[in-house]
XYZ file of C-alpha atoms in Angstrom:
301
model
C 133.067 -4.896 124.968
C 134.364 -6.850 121.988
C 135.329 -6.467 118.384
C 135.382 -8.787 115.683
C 137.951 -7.869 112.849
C 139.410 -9.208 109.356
C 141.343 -7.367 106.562
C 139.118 -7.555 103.496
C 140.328 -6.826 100.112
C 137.966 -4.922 97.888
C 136.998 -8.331 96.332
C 136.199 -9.945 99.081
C 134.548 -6.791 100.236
C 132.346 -6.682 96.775
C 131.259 -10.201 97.789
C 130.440 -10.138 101.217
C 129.766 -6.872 102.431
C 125.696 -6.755 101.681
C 125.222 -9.664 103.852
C 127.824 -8.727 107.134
C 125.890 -5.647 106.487
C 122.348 -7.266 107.333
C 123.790 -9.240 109.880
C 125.648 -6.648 111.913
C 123.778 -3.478 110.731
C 125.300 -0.354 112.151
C 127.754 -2.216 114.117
C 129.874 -2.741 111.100
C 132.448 0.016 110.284
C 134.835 -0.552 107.579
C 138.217 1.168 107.360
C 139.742 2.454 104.810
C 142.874 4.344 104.368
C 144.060 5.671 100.544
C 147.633 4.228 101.071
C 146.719 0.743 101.506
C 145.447 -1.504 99.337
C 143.152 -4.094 101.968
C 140.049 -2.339 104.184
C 139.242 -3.153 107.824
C 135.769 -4.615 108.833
C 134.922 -4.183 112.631
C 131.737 -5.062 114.120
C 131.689 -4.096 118.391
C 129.296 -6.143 120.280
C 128.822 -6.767 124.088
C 128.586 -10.543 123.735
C 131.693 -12.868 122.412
C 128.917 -15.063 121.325
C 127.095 -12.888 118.755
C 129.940 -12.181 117.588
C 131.545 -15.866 117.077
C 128.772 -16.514 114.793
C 130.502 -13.761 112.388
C 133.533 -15.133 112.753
C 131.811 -18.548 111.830
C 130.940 -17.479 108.910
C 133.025 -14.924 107.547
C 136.647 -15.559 109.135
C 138.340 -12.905 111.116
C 139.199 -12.558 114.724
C 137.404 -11.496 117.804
C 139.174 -9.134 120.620
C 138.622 -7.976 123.639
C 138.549 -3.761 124.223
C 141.034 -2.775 127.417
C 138.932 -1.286 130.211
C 138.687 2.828 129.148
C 139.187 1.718 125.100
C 136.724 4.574 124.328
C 138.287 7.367 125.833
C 141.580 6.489 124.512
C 140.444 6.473 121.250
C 138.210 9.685 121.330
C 141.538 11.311 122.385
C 143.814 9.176 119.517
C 140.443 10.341 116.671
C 139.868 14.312 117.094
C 138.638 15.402 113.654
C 138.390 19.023 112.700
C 134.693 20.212 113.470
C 132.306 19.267 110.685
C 130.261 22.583 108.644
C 126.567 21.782 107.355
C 125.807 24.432 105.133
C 126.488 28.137 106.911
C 123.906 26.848 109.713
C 125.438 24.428 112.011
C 129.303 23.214 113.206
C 129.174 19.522 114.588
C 131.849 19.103 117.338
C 133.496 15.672 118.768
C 135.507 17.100 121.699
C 134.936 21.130 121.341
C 131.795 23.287 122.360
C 131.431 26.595 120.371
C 130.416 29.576 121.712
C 127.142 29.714 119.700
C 124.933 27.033 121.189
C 122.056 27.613 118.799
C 124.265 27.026 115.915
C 126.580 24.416 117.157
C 126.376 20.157 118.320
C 128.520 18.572 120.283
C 128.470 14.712 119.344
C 131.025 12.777 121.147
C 132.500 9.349 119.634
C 130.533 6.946 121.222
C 128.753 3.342 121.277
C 125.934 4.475 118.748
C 126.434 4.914 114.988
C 126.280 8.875 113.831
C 128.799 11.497 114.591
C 128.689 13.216 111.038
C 131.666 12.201 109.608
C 130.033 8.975 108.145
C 129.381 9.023 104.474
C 125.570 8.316 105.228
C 125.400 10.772 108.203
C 127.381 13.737 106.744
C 124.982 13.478 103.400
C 121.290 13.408 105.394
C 122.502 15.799 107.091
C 123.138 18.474 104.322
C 119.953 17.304 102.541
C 118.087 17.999 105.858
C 119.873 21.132 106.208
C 118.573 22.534 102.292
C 115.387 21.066 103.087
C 114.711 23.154 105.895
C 115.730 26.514 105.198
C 112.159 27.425 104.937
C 111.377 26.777 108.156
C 112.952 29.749 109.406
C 111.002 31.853 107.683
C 107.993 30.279 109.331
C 109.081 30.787 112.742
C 106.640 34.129 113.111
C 103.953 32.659 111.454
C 100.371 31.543 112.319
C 100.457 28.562 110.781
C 100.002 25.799 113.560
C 103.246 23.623 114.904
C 101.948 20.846 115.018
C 101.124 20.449 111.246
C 104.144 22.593 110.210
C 107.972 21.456 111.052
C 107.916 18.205 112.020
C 110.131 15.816 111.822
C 110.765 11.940 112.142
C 113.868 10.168 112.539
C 114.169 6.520 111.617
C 117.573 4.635 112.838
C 118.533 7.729 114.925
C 121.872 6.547 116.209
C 123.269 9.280 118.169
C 120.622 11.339 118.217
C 122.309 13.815 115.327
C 119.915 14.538 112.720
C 117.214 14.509 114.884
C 119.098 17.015 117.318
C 120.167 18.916 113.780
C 116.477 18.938 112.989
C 116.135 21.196 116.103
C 118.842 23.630 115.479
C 117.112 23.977 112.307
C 113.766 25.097 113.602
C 111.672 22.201 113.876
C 108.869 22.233 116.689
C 108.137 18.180 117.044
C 110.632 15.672 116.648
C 110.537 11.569 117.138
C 113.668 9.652 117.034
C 113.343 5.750 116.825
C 116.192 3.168 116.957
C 115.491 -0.671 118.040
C 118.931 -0.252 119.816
C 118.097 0.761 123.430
C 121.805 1.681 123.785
C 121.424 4.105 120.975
C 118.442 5.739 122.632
C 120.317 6.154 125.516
C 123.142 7.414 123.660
C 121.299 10.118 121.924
C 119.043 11.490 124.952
C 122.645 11.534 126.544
C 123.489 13.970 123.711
C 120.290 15.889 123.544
C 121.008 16.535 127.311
C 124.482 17.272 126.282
C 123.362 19.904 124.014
C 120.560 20.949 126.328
C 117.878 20.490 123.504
C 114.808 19.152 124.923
C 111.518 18.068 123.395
C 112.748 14.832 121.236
C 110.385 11.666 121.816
C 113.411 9.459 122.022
C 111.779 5.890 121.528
C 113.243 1.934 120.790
C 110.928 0.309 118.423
C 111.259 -1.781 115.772
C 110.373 0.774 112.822
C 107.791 -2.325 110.928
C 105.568 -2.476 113.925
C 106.023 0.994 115.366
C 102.845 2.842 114.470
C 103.406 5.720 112.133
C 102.192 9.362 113.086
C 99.169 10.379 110.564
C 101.215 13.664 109.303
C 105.077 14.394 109.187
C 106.404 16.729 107.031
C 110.071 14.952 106.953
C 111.202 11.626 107.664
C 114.956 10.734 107.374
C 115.819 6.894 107.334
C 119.316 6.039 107.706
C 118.548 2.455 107.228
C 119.954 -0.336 105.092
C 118.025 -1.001 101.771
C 115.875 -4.038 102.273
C 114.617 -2.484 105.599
C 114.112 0.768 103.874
C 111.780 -0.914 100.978
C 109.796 -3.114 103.282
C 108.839 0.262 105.492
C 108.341 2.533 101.795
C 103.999 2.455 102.856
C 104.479 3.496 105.895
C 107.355 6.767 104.659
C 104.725 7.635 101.646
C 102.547 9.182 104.551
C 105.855 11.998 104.982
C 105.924 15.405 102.514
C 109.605 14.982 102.013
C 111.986 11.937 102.617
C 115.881 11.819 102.934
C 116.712 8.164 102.817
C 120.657 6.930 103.001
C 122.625 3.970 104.324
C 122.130 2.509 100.567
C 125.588 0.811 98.686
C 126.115 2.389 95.110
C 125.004 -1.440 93.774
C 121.703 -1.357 95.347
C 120.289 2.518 94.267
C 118.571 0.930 91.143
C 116.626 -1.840 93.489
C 115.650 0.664 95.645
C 114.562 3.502 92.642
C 112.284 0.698 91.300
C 110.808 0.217 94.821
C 110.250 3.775 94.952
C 108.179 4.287 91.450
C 106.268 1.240 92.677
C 105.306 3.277 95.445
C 104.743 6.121 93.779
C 107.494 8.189 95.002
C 109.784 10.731 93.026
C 113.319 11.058 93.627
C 114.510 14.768 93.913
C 117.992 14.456 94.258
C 120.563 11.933 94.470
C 124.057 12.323 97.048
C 127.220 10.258 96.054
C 130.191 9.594 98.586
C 132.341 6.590 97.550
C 130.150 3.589 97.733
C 127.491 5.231 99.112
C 123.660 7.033 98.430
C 121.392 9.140 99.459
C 117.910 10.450 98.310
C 115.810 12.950 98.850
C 112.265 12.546 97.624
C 108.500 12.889 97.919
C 105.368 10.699 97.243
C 103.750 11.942 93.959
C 100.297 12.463 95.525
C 100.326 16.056 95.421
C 101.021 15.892 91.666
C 102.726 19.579 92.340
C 104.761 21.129 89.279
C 108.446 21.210 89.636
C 108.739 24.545 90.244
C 106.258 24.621 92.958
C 107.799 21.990 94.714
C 110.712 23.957 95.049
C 109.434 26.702 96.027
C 107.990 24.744 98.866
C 111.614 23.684 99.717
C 112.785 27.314 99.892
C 113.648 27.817 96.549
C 116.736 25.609 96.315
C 117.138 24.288 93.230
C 118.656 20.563 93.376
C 120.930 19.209 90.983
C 122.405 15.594 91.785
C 125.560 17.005 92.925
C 128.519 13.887 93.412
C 129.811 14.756 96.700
């Protein structure tokens, strides 16, 4: 394993982030610490030569990781466990007690252990948007039309393993990183949650089911517009990985498509929305009532 690196100061960050960003996707991590002035960029690659094309063009220096590098630093990086509303504790290192409650999501090679801006905020839209489910457990209603839920860019598996916790009955995960797929059946195994269609496909040729009722997209925002036809097809969407400076490009994508944003999540210098395709033309209220009765109000978190 290797890792390209450069300090980047938030100028140089401002002008060059969007594009490392479509170049090395989730690879790229930048880190930041509130008593220094410059950021870290990282991208971790298996090939020197992907990553010498980076370096190419933006500067920086390529390494490569001691034998064992990741369980030295899951050990150097415990975090306190993460709380998604009062229905489920996300673990690094810890199991709890209460497995139907509880995920244990190791550090590991894929993006998405909750701590991310972009994680931690799907997340706790996913978890308000299905607190109804629960109370559709006992019902009649039939499974397959009722709690479903696709995840786009799945990463570690998280949201769509949350999605379970949560009460969901069919799930899809897709990534077009077959080391992420591996990653997050590893952690569905983990977590002994089975029943996930784990697949790696590129999400603008994979086929779309007919009927979801939520689709989450962790994606980054051109990808995210260029799929918009296929996510109208969803009740509810919860779309992140979107900078602060690209929310208004991707707002006008979404009244193009005729889809209305419900809420909008701020963390730093990132977004994430929850919304729904206008079709049903349901009043407000309604529409909340359909999401449990949670009122949403564009909290900045």
């Amino acid at each position: 394993m290797f890792v390209w690196r450069k300090r980047a100061s938030a100028a140089w960050l401002a002008a060059n982030e969007a594009e490392l960003r479509q170049i090395a996707g989730k690879r790229l991590a930048i880190i930041s610490r509130s008593d220094r002035t410059n950021s870290i960029a990282e991208v971790a690659d298996n090939s020197r030569r992907d990553l010498k094309e980076i370096r190419v063009h933006f500067g920086g220096t390529i390494k490569k990781l001691p034998r064992g590098w990741l369980t030295r630093f899951s050990g150097a990086h415990a975090i306190k466990p993460i709380r998604i509303g009062k229905r489920l504790i996300i673990y690094r290192s810890v199991t709890s007690k209460s497995k139907n409650t509880s995920l244990l999501i190791p550090v590991g090679r894929a993006f998405g252990t909750g701590e991310h801006a972009t994680t931690a905020m799907s997340l706790r839209l996913l978890e308000q948007c299905t607190r109804r489910w629960g109370a559709q457990a006992g019902s009649l209603r039939s499974p397959e039309r009722e709690r479903t839920l696709l995840d786009l860019g799945t990463g570690t598996g998280i949201l769509a393993l949350a999605a379970k916790r949560f009460g969901a009955a069919r799930v899809i995960a897709i990534d077009s990183d077959p080391v992420a797929i591996a990653t997050a059946r590893a952690n569905a195994r983990r977590n002994k949650i089975d029943n996930i269609d784990f697949r790696a496909a590129d999400v603008r040729r994979w086929p779309f089911p007919p009927r979801i009722e939520i689709i989450t997209a962790n994606l980054f925002t051109e990808l995210l517009i260029e799929i918009l036809p296929k996510l109208k097809r969803a009740q509810r969407l919860i779309l992140s990985g979107i900078l602060r400076e690209q929310k208004a490009h991707l707002v006008r994508a979404l009244k193009r498509n005729g889809i209305a944003v419900l809420e909008t999540r701020r963390r730093g210098k990132w977004i994430a929305i929850a919304c729904h395709p206008e079709r049903s033309r349901l009043p407000r209220r309604s529409f909340m009532r359909r999401l449990g009765g949670i009122p949403m109000r564009n909290p900045l978190r």
